[in-house]
Short mmCIF file of C-alpha atoms and ligand atoms in Angstrom, two decimals:
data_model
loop_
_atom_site.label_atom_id
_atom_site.label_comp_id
_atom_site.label_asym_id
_atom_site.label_seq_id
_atom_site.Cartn_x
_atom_site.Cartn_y
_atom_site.Cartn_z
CA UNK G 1 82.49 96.67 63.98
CA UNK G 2 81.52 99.37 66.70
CA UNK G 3 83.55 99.52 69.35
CA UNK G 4 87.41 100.35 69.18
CA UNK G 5 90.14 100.19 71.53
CA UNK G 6 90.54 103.15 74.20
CA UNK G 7 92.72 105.96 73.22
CA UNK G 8 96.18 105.34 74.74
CA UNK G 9 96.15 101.75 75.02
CA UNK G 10 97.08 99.18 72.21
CA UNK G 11 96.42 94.94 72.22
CA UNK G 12 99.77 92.69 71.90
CA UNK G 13 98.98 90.17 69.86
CA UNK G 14 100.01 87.03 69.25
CA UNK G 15 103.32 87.47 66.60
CA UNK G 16 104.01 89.73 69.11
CA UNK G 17 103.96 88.08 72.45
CA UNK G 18 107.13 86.26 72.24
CA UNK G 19 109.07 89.17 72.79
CA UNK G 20 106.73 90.69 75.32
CA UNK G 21 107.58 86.76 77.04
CA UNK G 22 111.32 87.51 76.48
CA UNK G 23 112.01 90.65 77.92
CA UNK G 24 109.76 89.79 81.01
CA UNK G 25 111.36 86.38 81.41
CA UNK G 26 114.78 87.94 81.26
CA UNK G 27 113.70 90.77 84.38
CA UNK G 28 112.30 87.65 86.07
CA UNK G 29 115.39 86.04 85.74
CA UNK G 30 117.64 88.76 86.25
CA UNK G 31 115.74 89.75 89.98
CA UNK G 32 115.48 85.93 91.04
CA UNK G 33 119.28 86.33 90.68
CA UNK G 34 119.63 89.08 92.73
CA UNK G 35 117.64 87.43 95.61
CA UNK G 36 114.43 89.50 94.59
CA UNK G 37 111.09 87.71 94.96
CA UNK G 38 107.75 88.65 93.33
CA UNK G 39 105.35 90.74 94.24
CA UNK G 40 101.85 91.54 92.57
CA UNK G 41 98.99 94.02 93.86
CA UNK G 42 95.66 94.87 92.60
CA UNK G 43 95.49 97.47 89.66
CA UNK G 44 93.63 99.50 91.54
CA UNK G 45 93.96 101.22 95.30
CA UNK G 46 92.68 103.51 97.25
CA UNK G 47 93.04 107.18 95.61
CA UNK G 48 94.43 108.51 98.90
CA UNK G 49 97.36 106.35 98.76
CA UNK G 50 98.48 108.18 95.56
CA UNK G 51 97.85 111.56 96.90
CA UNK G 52 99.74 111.01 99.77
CA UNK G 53 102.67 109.38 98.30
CA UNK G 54 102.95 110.89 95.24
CA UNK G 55 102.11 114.31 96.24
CA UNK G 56 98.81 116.10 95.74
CA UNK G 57 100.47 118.89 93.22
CA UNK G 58 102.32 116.04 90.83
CA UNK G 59 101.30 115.94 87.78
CA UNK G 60 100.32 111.96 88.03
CA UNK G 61 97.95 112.74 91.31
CA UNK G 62 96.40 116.29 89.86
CA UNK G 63 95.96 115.54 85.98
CA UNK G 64 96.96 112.04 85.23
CA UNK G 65 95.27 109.48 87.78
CA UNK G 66 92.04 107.55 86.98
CA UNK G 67 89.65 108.14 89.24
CA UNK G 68 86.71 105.99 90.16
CA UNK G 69 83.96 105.79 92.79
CA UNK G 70 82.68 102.61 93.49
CA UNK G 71 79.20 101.38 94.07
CA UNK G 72 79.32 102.44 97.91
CA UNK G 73 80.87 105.75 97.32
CA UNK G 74 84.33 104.82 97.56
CA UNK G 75 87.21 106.99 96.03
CA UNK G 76 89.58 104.66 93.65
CA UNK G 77 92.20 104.97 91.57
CA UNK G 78 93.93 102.95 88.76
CA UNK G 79 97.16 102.96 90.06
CA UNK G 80 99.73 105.35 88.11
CA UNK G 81 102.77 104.05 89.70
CA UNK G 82 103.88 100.81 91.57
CA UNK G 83 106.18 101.69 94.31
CA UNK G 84 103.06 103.07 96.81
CA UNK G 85 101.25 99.92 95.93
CA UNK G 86 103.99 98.00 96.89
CA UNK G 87 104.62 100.31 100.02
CA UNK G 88 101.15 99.76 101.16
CA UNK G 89 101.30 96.18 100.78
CA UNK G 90 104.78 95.71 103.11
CA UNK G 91 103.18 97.51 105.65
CA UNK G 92 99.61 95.76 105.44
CA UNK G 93 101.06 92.39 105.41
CA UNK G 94 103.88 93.18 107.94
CA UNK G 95 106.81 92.02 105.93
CA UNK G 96 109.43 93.82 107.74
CA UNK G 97 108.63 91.07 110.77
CA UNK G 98 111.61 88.49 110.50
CA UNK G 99 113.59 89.61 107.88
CA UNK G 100 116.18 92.62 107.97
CA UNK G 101 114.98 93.63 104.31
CA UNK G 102 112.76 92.89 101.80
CA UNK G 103 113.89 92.71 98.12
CA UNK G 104 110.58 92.80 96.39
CA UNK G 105 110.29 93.05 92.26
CA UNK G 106 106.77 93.55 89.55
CA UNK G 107 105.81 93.74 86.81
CA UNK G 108 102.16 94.79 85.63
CA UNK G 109 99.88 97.35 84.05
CA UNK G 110 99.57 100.87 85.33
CA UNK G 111 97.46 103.57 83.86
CA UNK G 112 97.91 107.78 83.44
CA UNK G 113 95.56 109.92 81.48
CA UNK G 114 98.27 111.86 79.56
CA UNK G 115 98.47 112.94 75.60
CA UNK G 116 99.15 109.78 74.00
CA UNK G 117 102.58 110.24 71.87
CA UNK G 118 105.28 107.13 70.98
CA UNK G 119 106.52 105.71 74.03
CA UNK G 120 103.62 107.04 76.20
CA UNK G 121 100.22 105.34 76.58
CA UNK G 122 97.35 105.34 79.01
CA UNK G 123 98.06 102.00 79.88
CA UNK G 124 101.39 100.89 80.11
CA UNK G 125 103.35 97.88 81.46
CA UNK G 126 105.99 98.45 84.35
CA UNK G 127 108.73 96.26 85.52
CA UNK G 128 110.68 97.93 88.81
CA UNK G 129 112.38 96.67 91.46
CA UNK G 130 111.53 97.62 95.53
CA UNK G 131 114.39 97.67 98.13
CA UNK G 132 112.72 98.14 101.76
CA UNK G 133 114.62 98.25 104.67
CA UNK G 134 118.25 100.01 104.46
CA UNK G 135 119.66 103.06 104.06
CA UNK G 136 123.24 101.78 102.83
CA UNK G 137 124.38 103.01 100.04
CA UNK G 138 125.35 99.85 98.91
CA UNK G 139 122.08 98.86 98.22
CA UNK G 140 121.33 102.20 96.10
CA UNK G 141 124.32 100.81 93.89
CA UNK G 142 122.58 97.38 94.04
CA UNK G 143 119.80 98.47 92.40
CA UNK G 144 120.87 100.37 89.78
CA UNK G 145 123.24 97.40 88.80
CA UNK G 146 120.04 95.65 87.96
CA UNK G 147 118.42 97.76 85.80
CA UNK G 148 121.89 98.62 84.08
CA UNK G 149 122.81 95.04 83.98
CA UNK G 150 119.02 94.28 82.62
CA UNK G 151 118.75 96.58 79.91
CA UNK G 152 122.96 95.79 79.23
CA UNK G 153 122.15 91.84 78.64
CA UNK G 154 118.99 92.16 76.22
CA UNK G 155 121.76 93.89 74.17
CA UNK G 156 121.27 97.58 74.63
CA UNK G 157 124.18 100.26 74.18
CA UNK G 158 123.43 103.56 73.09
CA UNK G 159 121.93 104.48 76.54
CA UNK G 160 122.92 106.43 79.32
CA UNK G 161 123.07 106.14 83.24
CA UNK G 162 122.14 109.53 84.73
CA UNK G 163 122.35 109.89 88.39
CA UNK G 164 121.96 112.66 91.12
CA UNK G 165 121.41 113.46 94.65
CA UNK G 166 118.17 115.17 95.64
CA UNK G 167 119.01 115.34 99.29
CA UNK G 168 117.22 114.62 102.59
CA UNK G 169 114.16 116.72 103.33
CA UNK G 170 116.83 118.96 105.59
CA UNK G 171 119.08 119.79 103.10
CA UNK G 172 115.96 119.95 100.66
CA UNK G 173 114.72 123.20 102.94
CA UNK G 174 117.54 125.53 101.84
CA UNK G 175 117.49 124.58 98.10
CA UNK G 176 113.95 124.80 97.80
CA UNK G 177 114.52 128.48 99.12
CA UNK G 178 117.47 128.75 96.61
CA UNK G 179 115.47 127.89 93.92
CA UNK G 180 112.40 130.25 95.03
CA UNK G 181 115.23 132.94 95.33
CA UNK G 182 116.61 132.47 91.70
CA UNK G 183 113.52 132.28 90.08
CA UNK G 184 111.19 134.93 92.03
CA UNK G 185 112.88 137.65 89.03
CA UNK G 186 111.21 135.49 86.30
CA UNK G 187 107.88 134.66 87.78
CA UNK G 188 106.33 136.66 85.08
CA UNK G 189 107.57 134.44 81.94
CA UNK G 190 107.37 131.02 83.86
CA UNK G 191 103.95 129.15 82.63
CA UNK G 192 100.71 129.07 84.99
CA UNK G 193 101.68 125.71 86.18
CA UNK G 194 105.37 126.87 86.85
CA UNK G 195 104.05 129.72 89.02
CA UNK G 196 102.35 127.50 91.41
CA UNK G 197 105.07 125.33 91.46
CA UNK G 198 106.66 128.22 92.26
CA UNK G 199 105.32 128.21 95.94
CA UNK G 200 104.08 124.86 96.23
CA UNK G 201 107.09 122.83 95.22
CA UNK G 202 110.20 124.63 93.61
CA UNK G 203 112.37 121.86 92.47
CA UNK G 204 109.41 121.24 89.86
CA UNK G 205 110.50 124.16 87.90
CA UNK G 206 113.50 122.11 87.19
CA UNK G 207 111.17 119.84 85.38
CA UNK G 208 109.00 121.83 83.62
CA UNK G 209 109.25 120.74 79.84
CA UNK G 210 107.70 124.62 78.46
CA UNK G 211 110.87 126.08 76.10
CA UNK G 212 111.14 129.44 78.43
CA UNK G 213 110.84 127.75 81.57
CA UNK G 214 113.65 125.35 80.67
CA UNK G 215 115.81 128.56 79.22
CA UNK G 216 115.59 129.73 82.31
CA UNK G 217 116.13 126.82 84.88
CA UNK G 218 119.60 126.30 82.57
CA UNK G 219 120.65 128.94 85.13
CA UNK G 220 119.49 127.53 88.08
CA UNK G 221 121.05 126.59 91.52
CA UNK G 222 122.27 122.84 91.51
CA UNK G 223 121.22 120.93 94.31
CA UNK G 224 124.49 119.04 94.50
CA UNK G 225 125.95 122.50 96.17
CA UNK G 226 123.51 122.50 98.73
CA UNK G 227 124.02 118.73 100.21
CA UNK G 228 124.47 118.65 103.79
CA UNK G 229 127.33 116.53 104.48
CA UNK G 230 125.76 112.99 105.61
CA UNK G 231 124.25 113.69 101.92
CA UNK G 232 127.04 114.31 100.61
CA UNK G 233 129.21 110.95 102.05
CA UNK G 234 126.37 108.86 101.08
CA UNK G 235 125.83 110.42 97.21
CA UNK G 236 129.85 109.65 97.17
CA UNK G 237 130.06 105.81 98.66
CA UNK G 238 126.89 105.46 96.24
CA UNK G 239 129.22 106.55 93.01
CA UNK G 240 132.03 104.22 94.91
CA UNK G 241 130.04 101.25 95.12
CA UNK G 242 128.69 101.87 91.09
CA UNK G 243 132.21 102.17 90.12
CA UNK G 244 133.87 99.07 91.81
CA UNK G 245 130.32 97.40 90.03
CA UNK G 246 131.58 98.34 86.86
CA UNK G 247 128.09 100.61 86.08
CA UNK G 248 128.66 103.83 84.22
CA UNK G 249 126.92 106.58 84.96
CA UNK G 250 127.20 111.15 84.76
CA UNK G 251 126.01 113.23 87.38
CA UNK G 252 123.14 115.28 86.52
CA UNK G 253 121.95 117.73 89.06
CA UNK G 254 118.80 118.47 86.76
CA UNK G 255 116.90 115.02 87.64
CA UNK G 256 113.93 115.71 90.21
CA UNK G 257 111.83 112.98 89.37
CA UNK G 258 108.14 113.18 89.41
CA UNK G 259 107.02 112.15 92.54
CA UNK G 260 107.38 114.01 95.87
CA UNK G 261 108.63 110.62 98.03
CA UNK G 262 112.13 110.92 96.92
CA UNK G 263 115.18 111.67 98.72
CA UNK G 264 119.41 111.29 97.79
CA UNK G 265 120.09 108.99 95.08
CA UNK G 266 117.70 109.67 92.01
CA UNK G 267 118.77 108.40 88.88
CA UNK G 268 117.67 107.87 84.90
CA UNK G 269 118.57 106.15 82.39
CA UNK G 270 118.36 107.83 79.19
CA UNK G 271 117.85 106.24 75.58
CA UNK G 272 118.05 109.54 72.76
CA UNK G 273 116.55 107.55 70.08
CA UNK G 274 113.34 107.59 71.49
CA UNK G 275 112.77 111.26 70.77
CA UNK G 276 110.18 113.52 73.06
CA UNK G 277 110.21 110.14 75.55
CA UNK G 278 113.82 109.33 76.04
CA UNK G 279 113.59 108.03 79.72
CA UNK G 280 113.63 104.01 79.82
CA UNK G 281 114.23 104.11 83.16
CA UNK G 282 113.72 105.71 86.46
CA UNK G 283 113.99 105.94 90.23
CA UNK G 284 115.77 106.56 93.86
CA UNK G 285 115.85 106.29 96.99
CA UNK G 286 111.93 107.15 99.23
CA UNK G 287 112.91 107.11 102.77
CA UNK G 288 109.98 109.33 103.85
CA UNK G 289 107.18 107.15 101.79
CA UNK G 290 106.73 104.21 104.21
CA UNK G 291 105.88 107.24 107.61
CA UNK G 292 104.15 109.08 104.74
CA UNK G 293 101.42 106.16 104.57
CA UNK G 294 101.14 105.48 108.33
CA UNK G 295 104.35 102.83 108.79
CA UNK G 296 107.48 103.69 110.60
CA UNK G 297 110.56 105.44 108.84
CA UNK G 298 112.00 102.62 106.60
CA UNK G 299 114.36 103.61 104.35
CA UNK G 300 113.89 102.16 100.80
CA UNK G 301 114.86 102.60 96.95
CA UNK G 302 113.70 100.95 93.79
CA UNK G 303 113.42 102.25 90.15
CA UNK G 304 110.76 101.16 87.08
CA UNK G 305 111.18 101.48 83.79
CA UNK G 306 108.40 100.63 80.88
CA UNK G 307 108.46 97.81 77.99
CA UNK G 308 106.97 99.38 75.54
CA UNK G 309 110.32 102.33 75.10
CA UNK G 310 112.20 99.28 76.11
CA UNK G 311 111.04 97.37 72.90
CA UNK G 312 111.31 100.47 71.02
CA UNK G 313 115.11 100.73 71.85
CA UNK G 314 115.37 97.30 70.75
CA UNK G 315 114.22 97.96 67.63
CA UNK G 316 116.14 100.94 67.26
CA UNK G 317 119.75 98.94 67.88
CA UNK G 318 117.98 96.37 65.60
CA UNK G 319 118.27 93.71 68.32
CA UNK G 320 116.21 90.29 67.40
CA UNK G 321 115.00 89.06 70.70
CA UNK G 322 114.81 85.53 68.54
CA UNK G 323 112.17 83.62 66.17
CA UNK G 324 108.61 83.11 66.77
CA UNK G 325 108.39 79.65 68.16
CA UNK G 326 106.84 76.81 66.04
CA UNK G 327 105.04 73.48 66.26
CA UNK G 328 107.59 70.44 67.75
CA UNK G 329 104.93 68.29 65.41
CA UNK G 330 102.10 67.91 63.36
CA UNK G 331 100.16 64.97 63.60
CA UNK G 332 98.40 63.27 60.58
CA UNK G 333 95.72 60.45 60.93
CA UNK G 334 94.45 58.53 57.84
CA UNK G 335 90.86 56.99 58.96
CA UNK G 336 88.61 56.95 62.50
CA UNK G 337 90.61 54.20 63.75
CA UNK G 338 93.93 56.01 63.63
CA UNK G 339 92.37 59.18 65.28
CA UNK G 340 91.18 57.05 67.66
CA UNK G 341 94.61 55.59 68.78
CA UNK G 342 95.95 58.90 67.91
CA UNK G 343 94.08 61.17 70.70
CA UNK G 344 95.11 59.86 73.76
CA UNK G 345 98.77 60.21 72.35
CA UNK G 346 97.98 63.58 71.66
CA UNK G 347 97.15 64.59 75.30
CA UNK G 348 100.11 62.70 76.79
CA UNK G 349 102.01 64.74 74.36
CA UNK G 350 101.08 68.03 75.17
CA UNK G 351 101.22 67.15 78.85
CA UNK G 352 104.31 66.66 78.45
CA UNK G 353 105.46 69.63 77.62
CA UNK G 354 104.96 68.92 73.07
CA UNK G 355 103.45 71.32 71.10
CA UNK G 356 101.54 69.19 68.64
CA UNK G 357 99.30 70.56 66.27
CA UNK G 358 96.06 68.64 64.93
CA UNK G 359 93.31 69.25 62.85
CA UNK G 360 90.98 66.72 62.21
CA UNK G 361 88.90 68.43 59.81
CA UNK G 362 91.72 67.45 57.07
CA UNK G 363 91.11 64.26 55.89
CA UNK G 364 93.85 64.00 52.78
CA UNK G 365 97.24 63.02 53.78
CA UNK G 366 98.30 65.76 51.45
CA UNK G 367 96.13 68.83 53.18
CA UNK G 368 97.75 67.36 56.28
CA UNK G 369 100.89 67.51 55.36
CA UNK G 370 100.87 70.68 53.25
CA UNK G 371 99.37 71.86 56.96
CA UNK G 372 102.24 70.68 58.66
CA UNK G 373 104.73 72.39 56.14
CA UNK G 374 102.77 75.49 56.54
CA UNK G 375 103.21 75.54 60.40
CA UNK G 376 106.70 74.79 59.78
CA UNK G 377 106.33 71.68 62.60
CA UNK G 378 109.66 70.01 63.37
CA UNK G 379 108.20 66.61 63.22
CA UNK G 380 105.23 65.28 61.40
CA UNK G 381 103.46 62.12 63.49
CA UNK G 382 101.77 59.67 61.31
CA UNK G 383 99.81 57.35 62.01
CA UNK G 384 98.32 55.60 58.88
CA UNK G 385 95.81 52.41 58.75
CA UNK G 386 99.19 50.44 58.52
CA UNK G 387 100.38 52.11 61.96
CA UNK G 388 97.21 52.06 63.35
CA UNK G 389 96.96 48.42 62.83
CA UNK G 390 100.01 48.05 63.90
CA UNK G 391 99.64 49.66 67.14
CA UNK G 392 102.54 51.47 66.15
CA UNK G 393 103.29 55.78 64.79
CA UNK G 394 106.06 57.08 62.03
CA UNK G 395 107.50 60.15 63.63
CA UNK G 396 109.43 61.58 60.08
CA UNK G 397 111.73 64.74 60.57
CA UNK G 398 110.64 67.16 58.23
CA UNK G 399 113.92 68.74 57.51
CA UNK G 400 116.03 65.69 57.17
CA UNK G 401 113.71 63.52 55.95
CA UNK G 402 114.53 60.78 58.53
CA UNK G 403 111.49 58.39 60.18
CA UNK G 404 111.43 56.01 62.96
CA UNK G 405 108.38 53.85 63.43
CA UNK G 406 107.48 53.73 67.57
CA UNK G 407 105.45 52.15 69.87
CA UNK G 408 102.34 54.06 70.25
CA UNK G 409 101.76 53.38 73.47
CA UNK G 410 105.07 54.56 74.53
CA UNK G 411 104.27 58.33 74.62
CA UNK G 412 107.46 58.26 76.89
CA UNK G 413 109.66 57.41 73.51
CA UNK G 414 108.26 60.18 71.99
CA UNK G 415 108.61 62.52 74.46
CA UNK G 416 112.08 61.79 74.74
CA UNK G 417 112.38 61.93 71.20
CA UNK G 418 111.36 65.68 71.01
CA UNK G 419 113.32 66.42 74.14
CA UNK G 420 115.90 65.51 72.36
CA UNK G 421 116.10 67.94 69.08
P1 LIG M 501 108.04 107.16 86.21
O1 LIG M 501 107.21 106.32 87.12
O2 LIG M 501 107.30 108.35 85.65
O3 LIG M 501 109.38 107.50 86.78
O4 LIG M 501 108.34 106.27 84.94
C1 LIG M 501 109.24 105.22 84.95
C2 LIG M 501 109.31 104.64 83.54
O5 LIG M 501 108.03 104.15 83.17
C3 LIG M 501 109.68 105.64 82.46
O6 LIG M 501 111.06 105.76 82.36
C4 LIG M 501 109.07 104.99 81.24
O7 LIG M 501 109.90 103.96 80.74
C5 LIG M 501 107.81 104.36 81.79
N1 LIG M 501 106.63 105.23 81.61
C6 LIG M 501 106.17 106.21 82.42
N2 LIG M 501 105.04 106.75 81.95
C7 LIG M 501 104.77 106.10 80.80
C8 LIG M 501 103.72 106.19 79.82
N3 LIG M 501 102.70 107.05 79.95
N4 LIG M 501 103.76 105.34 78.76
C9 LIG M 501 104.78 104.45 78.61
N5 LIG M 501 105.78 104.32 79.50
C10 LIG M 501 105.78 105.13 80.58
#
């Protein structure tokens, strides 16, 4: 074979998908709940919506994004993230008209050219929740109940709510001089990127994952003492509302998150077996994205958080997300006539909702059965030359052994008859 899969990315495959259906399903479920309603964009938007929202000095805008241009000369990117996408679309299709707020969920692919390590990948799947349309703290607490409550019901324990403030963009002013302030003395030992952070965006340095530039942010100014005071009331109802919600959580005035759009609550949630990658979780509160791509100031929060370190907790608290389904039958036919009654059974089966399993390239009863052992069906369904002349099918329950004989044009029995184990 000559081709391989791209660096970064990996296939699920079949024994695998039934968890990949679990954990989804249970998000789905979870959001519909909550009153959140699906939304899905393309995997790929203009490249200017990134560098606006983002930031054009993140590290997911400058190193990570996929870049394209098009056939006409157009400037794409994969998307990196889904909140912009998501952003974009509200405004586009107007979804603030008629409703007070829009509680929006995803769950899809996104793509960052980074070193591929466990628990990160070039392409990765998302699921993240998008509240548009309120600045009440309330809703901040909302949120994060979801993803706590989420990750809390697949059966996860050893992780760890992490939440902060990072201000408005006025309180913002005089930590970002703080910060400048405190580390102008070590400029020298910072790393190259750290220096222009430096400048460009201070509260970076807080980020920065080089072992002298994290020695020396240890000392570092915390943002939580330079809150102006509507900050301040709001970061406090938010911890109310989380406590009367029963969602623990430590403050940690170290989380900056990634992306320039955030403002006030920012919050993590943490996983330490996971090593170098120990973030399952992320987000906050983006009041300035919606002006920042052309729409008026709409106050908003959501989080994401990825499957694949999701899984990898899973396994790591040895949590069985349940058996691969099987087979609810296996259907033998002995002779043309019998496959003949025996098809349009078969379809009205599977309409219905039946897995049934046939293979008409065994002719012995044995190979058939020995198949239908092997596939570990429920049921087999037999129809013999007796049945078939008798208009009539044995449905035999392969554990216990017990057989009916039933009307074979009563796929209705037999549907019920499945329903029913
Ligand atoms: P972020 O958008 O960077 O805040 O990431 C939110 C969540 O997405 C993280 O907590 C991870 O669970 C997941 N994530 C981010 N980047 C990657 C990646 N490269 N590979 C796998 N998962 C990722």
């Amino acid at each position: 074979m000559n081709y391989k899969i791209p660096r970064g990315t990996y296939d699920i495959l079949p024994s695998q998908s039934h968890d990949w259906h679990k954990i989804i399903s249970a998000f789905r479920q979870l959001a519909a709940a909550c009153g959140y309603e699906e939304i899905t964009t393309p995997v790929f938007e203009q490249a200017q919506l990134f560098e606006r929202s983002s930031g054009e000095t993140s590290d997911v805008v400058k190193k990570e994004m996929y870049r394209f241009t098009d056939q006409k000369g157009r400037e794409f990117a994969l998307r990196p993230e889904g909140t912009a996408p998501v952003a974009r679309s509200y405004l586009e299709n107007r979804l603030d008209i008629g409703a007070a707020h829009s509680k929006l969920y995803y769950v899809g692919p996104m793509f960052r050219y980074d070193r591929p390590q466990a628990g990160r990948y070039r392409q990765f799947y998302q699921y993240g929740i998008e509240f548009i349309g309120s600045d009440h703290p309330y809703f901040d607490a909302e949120v994060i109940s979801i993803l706590w409550n989420y990750l809390s019901v697949l059966g996860i324990k050893r992780m760890r709510l992490e939440l902060n403030s990072v201000g408005c963009p006025e309180c913002s002013k005089a930590y970002d001089q703080a910060l400048q302030d405190y580390f102008r003395p070590h400029l020298n030992e910072l790393c190259p990127d750290c220096q222009i952070r430096h400048s460009q965006k201070p509260r970076r340095l807080l980020d920065c994952k080089v072992k002298t530039c994290k020695q020396i942010a240890q000392g570092a100014p915390s943002q939580l003492d330079y809150l102006d005071e509507p900050c301040k009331v709001h970061f406090a109802s938010v911890q109310d509302y989380l406590a009367r919600m029963n969602i623990p959580f430590v403050i940690n005035p170290r989380i900056v998150r990634g992306l320039d759009y955030y403002t006030n609550t920012a919050f993590e949630v943490i996983y330490e077996g996971l090593g170098a990658q120990n973030s399952l979780a992320g987000g906050g509160r983006y009041n300035g994205l919606l002006e920042q791509i052309g729409g008026k100031n709409i106050p908003a929060i959501g989080f994401a958080g990825g499957f694949e370190r999701l899984l990898l907790a899973l396994r790591e608290e040895q949590i069985d997300l349940g058996a691969r389904p099987v087979a609810d039958a296996y259907l033998i036919t002995m002779g043309p006539a019998a496959q003949q009654l025996a098809l349009p059974l078969l379809s009205q089966l599977r309409l219905g909702g039946i897995w049934v399993e046939y293979d008409p390239t065994k002719n012995s009863f044995k190979a058939q059965l020995k198949a239908a052992n092997n596939c570990q069906a429920r049921f087999a369904l037999i129809i013999g030359e007796d049945e078939a002349a008798a208009g009539k099918a044995l449905l035999k329950d392969l554990q216990s052994g017990e057989q009916r004989l039933l009307e074979l044009d009563a796929a209705n029995q037999f549907i019920e008859a499945f329903k029913r184990n």
